[in-house]
mmCIF file of C-alpha atoms and ligand atoms in Angstrom:
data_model
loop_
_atom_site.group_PDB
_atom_site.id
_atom_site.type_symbol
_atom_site.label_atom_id
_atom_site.label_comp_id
_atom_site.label_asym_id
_atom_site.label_seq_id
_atom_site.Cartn_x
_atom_site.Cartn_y
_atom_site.Cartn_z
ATOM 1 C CA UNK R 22 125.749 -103.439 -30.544
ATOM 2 C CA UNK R 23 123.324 -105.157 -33.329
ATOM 3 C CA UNK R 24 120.050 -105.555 -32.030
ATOM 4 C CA UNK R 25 118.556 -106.887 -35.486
ATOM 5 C CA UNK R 26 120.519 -108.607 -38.076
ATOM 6 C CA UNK R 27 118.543 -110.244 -41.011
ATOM 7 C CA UNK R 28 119.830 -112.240 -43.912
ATOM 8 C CA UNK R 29 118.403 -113.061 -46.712
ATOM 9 C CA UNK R 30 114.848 -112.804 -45.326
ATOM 10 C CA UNK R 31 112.025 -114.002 -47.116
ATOM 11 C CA UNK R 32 108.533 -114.588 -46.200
ATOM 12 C CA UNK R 33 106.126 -116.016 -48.368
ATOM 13 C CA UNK R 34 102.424 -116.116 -48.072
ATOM 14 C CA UNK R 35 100.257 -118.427 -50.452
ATOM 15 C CA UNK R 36 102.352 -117.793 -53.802
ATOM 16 C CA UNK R 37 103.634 -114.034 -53.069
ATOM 17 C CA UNK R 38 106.400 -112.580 -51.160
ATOM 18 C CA UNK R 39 105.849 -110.540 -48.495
ATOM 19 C CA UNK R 40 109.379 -110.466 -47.556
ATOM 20 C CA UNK R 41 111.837 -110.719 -50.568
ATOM 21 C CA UNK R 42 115.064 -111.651 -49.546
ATOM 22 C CA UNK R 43 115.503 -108.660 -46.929
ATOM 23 C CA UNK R 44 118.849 -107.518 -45.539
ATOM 24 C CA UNK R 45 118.958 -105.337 -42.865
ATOM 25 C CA UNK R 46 120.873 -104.499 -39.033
ATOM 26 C CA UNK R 47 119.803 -102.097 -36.791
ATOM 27 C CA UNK R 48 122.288 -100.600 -34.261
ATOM 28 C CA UNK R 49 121.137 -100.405 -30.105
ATOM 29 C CA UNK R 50 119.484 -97.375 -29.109
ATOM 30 C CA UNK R 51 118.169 -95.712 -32.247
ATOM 31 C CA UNK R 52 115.081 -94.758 -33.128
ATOM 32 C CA UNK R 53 114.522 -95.977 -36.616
ATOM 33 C CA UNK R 54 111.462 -95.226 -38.745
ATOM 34 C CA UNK R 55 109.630 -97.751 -41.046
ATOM 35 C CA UNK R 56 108.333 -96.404 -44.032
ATOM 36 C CA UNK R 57 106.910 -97.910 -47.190
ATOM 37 C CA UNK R 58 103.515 -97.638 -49.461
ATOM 38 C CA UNK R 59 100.791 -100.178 -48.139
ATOM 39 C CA UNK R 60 101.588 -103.718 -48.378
ATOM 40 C CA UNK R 61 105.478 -103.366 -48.600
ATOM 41 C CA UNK R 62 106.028 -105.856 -45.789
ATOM 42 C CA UNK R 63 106.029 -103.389 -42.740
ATOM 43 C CA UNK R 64 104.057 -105.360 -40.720
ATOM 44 C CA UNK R 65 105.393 -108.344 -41.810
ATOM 45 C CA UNK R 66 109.105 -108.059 -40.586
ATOM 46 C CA UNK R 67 107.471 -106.672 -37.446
ATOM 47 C CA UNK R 68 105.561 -109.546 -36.644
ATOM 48 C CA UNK R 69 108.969 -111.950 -37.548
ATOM 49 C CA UNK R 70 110.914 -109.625 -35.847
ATOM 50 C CA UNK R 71 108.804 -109.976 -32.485
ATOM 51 C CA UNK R 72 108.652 -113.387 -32.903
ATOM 52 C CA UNK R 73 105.002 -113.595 -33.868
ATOM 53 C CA UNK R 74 105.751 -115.228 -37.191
ATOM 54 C CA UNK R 75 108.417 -117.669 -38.632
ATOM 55 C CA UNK R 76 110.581 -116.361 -41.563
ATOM 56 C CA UNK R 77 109.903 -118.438 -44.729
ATOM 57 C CA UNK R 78 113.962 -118.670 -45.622
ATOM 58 C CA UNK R 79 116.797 -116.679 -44.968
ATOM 59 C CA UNK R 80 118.339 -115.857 -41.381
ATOM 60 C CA UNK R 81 116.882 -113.078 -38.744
ATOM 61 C CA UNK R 82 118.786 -112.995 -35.029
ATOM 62 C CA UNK R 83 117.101 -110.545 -32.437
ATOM 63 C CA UNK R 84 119.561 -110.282 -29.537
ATOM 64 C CA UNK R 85 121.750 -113.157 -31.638
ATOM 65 C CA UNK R 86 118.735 -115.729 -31.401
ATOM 66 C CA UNK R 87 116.227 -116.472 -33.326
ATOM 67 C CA UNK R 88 113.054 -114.321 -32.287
ATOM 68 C CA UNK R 89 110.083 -116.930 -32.914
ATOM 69 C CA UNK R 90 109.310 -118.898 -29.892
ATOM 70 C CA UNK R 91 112.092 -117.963 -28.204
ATOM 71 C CA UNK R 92 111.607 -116.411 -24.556
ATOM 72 C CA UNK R 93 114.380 -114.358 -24.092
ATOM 73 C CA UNK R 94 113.386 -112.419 -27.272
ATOM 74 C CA UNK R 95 109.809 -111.771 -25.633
ATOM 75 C CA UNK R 96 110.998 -110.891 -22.688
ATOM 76 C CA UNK R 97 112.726 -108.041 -24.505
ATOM 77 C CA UNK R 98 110.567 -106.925 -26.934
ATOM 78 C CA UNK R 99 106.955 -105.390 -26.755
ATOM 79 C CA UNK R 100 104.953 -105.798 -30.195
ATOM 80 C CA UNK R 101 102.564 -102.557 -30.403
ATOM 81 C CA UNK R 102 100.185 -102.750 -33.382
ATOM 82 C CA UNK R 103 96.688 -102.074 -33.410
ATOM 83 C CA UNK R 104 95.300 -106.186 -33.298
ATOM 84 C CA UNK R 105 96.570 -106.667 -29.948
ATOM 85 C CA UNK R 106 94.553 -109.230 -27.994
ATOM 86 C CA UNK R 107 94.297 -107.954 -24.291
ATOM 87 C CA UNK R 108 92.123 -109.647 -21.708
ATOM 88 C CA UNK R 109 88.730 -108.880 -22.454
ATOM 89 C CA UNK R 110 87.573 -109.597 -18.370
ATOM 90 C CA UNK R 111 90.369 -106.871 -17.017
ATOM 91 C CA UNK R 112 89.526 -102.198 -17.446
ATOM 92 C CA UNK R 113 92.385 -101.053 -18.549
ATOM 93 C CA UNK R 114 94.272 -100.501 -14.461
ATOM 94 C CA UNK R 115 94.128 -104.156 -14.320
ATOM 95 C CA UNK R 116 95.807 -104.490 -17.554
ATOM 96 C CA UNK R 117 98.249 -102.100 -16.759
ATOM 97 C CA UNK R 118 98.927 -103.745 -13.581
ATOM 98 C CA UNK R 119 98.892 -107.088 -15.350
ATOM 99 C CA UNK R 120 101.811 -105.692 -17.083
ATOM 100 C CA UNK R 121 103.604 -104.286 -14.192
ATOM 101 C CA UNK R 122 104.599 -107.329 -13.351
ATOM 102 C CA UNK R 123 105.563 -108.791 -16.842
ATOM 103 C CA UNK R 124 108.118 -106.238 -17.646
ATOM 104 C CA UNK R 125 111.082 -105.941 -15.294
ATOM 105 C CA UNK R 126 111.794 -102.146 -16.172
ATOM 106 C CA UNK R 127 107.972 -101.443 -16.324
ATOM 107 C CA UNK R 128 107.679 -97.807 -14.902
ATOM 108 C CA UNK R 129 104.026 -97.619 -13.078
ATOM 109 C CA UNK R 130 104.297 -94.147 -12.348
ATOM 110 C CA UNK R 131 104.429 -92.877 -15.778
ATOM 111 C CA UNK R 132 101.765 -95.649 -16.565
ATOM 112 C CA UNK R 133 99.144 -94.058 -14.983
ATOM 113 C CA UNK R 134 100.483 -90.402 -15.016
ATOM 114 C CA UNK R 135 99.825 -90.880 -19.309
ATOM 115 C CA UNK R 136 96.618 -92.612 -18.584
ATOM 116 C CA UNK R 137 94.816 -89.902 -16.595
ATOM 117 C CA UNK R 138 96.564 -87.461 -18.830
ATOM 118 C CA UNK R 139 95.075 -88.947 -21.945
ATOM 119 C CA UNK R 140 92.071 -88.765 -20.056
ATOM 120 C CA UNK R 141 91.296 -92.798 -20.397
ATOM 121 C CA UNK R 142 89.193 -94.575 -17.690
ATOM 122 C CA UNK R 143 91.009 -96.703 -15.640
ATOM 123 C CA UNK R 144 87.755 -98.676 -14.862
ATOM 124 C CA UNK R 145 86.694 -98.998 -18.692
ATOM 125 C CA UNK R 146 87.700 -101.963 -20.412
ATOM 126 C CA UNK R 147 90.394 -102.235 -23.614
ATOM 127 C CA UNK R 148 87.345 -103.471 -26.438
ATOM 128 C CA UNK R 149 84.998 -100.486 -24.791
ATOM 129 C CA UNK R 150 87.596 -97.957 -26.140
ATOM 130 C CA UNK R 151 87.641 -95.746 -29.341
ATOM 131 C CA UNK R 152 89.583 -96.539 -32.575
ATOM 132 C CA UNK R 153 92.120 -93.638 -31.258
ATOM 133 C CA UNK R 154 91.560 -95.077 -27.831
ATOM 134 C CA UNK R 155 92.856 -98.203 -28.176
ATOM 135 C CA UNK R 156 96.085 -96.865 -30.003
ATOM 136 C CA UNK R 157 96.603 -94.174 -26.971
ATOM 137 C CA UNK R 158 96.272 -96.658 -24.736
ATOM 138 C CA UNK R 159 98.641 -99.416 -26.803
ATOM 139 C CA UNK R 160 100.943 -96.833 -26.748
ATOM 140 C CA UNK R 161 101.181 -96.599 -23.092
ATOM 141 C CA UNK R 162 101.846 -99.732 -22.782
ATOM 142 C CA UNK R 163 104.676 -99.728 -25.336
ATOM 143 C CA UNK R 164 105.628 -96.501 -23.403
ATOM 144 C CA UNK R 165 106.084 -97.627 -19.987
ATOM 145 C CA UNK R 166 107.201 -101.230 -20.384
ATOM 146 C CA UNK R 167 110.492 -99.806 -21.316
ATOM 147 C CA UNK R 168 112.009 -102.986 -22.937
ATOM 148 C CA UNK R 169 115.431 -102.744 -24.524
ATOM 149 C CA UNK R 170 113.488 -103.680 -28.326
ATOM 150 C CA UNK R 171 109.916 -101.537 -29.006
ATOM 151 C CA UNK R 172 108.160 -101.854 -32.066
ATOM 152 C CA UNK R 173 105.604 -99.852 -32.696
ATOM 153 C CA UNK R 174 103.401 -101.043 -35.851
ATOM 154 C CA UNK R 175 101.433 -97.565 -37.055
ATOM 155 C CA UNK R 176 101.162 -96.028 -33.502
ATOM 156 C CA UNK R 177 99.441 -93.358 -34.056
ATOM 157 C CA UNK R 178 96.372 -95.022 -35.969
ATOM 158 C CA UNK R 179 92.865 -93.779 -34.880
ATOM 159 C CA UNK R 180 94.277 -90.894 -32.485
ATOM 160 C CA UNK R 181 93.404 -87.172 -33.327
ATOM 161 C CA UNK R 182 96.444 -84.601 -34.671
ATOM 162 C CA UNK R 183 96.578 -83.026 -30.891
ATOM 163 C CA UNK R 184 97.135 -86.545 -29.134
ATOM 164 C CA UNK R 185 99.710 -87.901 -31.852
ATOM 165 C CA UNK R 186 101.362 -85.041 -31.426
ATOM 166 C CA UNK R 187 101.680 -85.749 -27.223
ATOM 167 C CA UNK R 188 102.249 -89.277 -28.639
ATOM 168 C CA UNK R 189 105.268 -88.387 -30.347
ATOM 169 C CA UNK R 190 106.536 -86.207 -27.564
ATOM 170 C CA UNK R 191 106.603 -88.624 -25.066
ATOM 171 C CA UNK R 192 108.176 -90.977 -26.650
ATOM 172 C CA UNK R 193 111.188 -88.466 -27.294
ATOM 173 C CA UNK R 194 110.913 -87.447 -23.475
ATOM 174 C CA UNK R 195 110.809 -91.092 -21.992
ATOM 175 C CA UNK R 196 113.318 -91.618 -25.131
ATOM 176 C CA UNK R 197 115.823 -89.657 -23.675
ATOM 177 C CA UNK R 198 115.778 -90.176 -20.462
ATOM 178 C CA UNK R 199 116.110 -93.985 -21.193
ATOM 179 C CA UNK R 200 117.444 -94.578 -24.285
ATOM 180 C CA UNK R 201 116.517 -97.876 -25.838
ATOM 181 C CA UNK R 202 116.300 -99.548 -29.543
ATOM 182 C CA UNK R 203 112.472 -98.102 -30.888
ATOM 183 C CA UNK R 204 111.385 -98.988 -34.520
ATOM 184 C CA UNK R 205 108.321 -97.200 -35.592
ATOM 185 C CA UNK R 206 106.154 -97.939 -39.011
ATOM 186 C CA UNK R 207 104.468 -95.144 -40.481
ATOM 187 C CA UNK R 208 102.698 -93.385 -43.071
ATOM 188 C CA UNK R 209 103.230 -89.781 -41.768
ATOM 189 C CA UNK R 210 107.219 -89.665 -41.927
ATOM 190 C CA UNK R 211 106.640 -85.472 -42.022
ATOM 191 C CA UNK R 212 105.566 -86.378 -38.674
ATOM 192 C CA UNK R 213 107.820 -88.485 -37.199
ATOM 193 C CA UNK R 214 111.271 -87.498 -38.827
ATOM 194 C CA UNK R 215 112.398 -85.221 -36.318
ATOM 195 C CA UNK R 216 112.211 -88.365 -33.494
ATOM 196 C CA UNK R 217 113.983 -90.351 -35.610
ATOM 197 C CA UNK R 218 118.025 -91.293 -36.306
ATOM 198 C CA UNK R 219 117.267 -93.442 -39.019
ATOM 199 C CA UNK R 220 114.675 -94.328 -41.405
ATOM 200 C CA UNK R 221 114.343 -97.960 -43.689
ATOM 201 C CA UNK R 222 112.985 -97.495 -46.671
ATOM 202 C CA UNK R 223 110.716 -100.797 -47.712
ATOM 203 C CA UNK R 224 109.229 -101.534 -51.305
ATOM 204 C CA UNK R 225 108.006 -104.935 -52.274
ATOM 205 C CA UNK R 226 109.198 -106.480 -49.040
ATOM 206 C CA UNK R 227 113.150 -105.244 -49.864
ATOM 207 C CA UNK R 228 115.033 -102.778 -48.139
ATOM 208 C CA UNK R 229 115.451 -99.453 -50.904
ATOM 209 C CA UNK R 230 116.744 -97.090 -48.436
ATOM 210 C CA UNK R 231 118.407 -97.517 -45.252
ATOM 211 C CA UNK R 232 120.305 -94.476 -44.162
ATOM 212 C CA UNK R 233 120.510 -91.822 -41.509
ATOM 213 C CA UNK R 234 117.441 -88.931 -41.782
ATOM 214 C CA UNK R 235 119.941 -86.194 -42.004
ATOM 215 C CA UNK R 236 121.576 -87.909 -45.114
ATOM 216 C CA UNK R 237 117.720 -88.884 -46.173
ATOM 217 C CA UNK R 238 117.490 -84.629 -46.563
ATOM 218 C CA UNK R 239 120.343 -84.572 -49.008
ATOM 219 C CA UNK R 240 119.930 -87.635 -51.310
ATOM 220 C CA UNK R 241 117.746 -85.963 -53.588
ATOM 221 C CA UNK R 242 117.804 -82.566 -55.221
ATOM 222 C CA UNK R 243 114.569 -80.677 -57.300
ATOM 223 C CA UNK R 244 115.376 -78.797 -60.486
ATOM 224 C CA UNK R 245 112.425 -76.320 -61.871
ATOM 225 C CA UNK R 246 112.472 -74.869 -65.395
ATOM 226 C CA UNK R 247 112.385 -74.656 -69.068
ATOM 227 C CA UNK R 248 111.314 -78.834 -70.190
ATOM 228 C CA UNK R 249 114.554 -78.610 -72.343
ATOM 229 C CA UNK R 250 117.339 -77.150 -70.262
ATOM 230 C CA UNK R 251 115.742 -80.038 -67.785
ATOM 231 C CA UNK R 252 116.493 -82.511 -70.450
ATOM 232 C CA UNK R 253 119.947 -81.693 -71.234
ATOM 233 C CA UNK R 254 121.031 -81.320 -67.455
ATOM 234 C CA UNK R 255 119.311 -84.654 -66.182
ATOM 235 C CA UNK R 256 119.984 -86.666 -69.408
ATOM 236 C CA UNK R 257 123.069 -88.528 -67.041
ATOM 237 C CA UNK R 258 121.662 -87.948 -63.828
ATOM 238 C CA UNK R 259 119.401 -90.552 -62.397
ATOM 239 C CA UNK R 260 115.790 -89.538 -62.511
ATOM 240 C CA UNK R 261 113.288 -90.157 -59.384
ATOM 241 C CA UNK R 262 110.544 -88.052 -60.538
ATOM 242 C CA UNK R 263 109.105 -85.729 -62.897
ATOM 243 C CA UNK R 264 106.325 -83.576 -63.362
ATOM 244 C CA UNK R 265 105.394 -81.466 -66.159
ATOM 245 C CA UNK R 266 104.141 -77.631 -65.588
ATOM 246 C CA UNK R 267 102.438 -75.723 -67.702
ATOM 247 C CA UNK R 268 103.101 -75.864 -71.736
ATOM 248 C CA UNK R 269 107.132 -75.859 -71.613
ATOM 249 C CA UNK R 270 107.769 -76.127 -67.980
ATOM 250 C CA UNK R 271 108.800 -79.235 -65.655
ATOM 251 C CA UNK R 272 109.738 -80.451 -62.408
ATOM 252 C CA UNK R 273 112.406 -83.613 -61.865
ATOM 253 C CA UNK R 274 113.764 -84.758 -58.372
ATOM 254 C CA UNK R 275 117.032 -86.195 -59.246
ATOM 255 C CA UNK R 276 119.470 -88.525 -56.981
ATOM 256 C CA UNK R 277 121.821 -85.500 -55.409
ATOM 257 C CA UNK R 278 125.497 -85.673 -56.888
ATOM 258 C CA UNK R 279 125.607 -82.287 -57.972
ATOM 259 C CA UNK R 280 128.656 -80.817 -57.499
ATOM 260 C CA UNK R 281 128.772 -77.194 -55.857
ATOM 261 C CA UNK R 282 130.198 -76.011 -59.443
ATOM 262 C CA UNK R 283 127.513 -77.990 -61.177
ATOM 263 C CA UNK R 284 124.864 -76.198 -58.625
ATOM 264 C CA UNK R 285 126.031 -72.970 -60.124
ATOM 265 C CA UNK R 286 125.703 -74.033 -63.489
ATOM 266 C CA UNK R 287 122.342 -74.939 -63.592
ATOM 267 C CA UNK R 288 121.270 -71.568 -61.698
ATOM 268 C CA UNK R 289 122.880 -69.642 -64.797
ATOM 269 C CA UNK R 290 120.869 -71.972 -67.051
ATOM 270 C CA UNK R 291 117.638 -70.668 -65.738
ATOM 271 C CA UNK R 292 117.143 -74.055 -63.379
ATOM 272 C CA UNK R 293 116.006 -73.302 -59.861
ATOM 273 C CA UNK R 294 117.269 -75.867 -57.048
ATOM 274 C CA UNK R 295 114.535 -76.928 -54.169
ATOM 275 C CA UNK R 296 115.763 -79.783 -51.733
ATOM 276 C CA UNK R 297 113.452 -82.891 -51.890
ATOM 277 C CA UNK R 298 111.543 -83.661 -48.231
ATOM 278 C CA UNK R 299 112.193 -87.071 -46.945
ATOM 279 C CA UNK R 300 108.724 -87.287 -47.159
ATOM 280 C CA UNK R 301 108.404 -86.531 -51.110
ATOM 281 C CA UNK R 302 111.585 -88.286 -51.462
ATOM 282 C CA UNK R 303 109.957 -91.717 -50.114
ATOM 283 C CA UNK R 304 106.716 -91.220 -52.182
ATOM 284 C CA UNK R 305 108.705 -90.313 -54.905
ATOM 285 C CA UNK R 306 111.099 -93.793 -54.302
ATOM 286 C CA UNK R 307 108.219 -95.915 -53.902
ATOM 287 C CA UNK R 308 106.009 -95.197 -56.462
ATOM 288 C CA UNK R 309 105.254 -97.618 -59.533
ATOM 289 C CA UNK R 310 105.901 -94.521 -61.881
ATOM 290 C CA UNK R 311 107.864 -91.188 -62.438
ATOM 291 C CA UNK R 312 105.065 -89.258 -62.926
ATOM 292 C CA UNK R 313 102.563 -90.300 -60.029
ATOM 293 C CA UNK R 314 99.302 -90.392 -60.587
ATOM 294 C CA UNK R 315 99.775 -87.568 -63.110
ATOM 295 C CA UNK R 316 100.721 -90.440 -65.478
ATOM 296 C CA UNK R 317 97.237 -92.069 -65.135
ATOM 297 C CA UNK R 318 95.724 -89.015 -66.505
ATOM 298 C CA UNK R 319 98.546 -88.698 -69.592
HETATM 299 N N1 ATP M 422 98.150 -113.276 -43.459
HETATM 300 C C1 ATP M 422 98.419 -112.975 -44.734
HETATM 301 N N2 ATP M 422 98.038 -113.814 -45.736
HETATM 302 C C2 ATP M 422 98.324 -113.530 -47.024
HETATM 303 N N3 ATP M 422 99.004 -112.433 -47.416
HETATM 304 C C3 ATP M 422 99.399 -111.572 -46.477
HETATM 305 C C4 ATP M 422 99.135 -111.797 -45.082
HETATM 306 N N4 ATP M 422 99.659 -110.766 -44.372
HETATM 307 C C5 ATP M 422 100.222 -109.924 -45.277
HETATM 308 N N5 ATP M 422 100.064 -110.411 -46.528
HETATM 309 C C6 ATP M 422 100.565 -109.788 -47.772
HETATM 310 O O1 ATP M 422 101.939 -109.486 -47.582
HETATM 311 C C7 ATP M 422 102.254 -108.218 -48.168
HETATM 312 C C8 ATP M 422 102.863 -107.332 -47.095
HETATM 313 O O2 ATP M 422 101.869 -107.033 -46.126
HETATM 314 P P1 ATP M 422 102.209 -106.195 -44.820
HETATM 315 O O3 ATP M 422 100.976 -106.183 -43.984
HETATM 316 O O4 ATP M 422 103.446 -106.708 -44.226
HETATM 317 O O5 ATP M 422 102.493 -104.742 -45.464
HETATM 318 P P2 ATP M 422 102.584 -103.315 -44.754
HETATM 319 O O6 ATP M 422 103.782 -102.649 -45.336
HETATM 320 O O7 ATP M 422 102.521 -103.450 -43.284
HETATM 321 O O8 ATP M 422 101.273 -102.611 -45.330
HETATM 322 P P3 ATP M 422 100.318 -101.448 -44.689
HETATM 323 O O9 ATP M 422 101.114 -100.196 -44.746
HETATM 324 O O10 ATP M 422 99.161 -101.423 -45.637
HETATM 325 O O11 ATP M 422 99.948 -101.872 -43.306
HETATM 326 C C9 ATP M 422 100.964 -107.689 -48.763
HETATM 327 O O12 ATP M 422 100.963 -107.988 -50.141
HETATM 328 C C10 ATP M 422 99.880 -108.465 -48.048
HETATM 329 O O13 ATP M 422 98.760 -108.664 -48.888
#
């Protein structure tokens, strides 16, 4: 079943477009990873998607309706992101049994089990918390309110590498066990890509990639050698990024449709094949340039 389906999808703010005429559907029970370079409209879709905001033009349906203002959506969905307004005048057991009773599949038990494990003070209040605080305990929230649509917005901000990493695992764990439709932004896709099926690939508020991860490992390929057997061997291909090393020496990630002969090929002309990380491979997609920052220097 579609869960998301957006058309067209634009959001403007002032003159510029935060959303630019997006297209995008994303299937029941995935997790799918949001990934793009600050200010590619992450957030934004997020906050349409939940209903927060109201798409400029084009069409978005969350559960086939429209998300904003609609109560069937928000009964469904739980908006994790790192602005979240909880009661100041409730610690952080009232909140959580505030929100026992606003989500029908809430589980309680787990709840508490991840706050004492977190080692978070039920009797301290939400705006008392820590930077990495806050996002730990956002995250339980988006954990145990188990809604069919979770979006978390940059999770992980704030917490250290030992606590993201019991983040991450207990969201695969509770994942599982209950399967349910999770879309997580991020700047750290080394760190999330084993959690997730799919990833979208934003730039400049479009969709660039949208694609399962184990496809994401193949779509690019590195070649290493002499500058001009490079040349000749990329001169059709289609060029993501290059790097030069040393005096006659370079670097190029290149879109993968090598053939297994052409593979061989280039390892008798002295080239030496790498695969591309998803991780490169989106920095590398995203970028303004070829060359990276290299080029500011050149
Ligand atoms: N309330 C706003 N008013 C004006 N412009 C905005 C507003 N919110 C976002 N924008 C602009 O919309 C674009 C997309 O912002 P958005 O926050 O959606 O990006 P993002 O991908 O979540 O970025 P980041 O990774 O830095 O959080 C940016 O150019 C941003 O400046």
């Amino acid at each position: 079943m579609t869960v998301i389906e957006c058309r067209g999808l634009t959001k403007v703010y002032g003159g510029a477009k935060a959303l630019n005429n997006l297209s995008c559907k994303i299937e029941e029970n995935k997790i799918t990873g949001l990934i793009g370079r600050n200010g590619a409209g992450k957030t934004t879709l997020l906050k349409i998607i939940a209903g927060y905001l109201k798409e400029t033009s084009g069409e978005l349906n969350v559960f086939s309706e429209n998300p904003f203002n609609n109560l069937l959506v928000s009964a469904n969905v739980i908006f994790i992101h790192d602005q979240m307004n909880l009661p100041t005048s409730l610690n952080l057991k009232e909140i959580l049994d505030t929100a026992a009773s606003f989500y029908e599949k809430w589980d309680h038990d787990l709840a508490n089990r991840l706050l004492e494990y977190f080692s978070l003070n039920p009797l301290q209040h939400h705006n008392g918390l820590s930077k990495g605080m806050k996002s730990t305990f956002n995250a339980i929230l988006g954990l145990a309110a188990r809604v069919p649509l979770t979006l978390f917005d940059e999770p992980t901000s704030g917490m250290d590498a030992a606590v993201r990493k019991d983040f991450y695992r207990a969201l695969l764990k509770d994942y599982l066990a209950h399967p349910r439709t999770i879309i997580i932004s991020s700047h750290h896709l080394n760190e999330i890509e084993d959690l997730l099926e799919d990833i979208l690939l934003m730039k400049d508020g479009k969709e660039l990639l949208h694609l399962p991860v184990a496809d994401l490992k193949e779509w690019a390929i590195g070649l290493q050698g002499k500058t001009s057997v490079i040349n000749e061997w990329t001169r059709n291909k289609e060029v993501i990024y290059t790097k030069s090393i040393g005096l006659d020496q370079s670097y190029v990630a290149v879109r993968n449709d090598f053939s297994e002969v052409e593979w061989q090929k280039a390892r008798v002309a002295g080239l030496e094949l790498t695969p591309v990380t998803s991780s490169d491979l989106c920095v590398y997609l995203t970028s303004k340039t070829k060359g990276g920052i290299d080029d500011v220097f050149n």
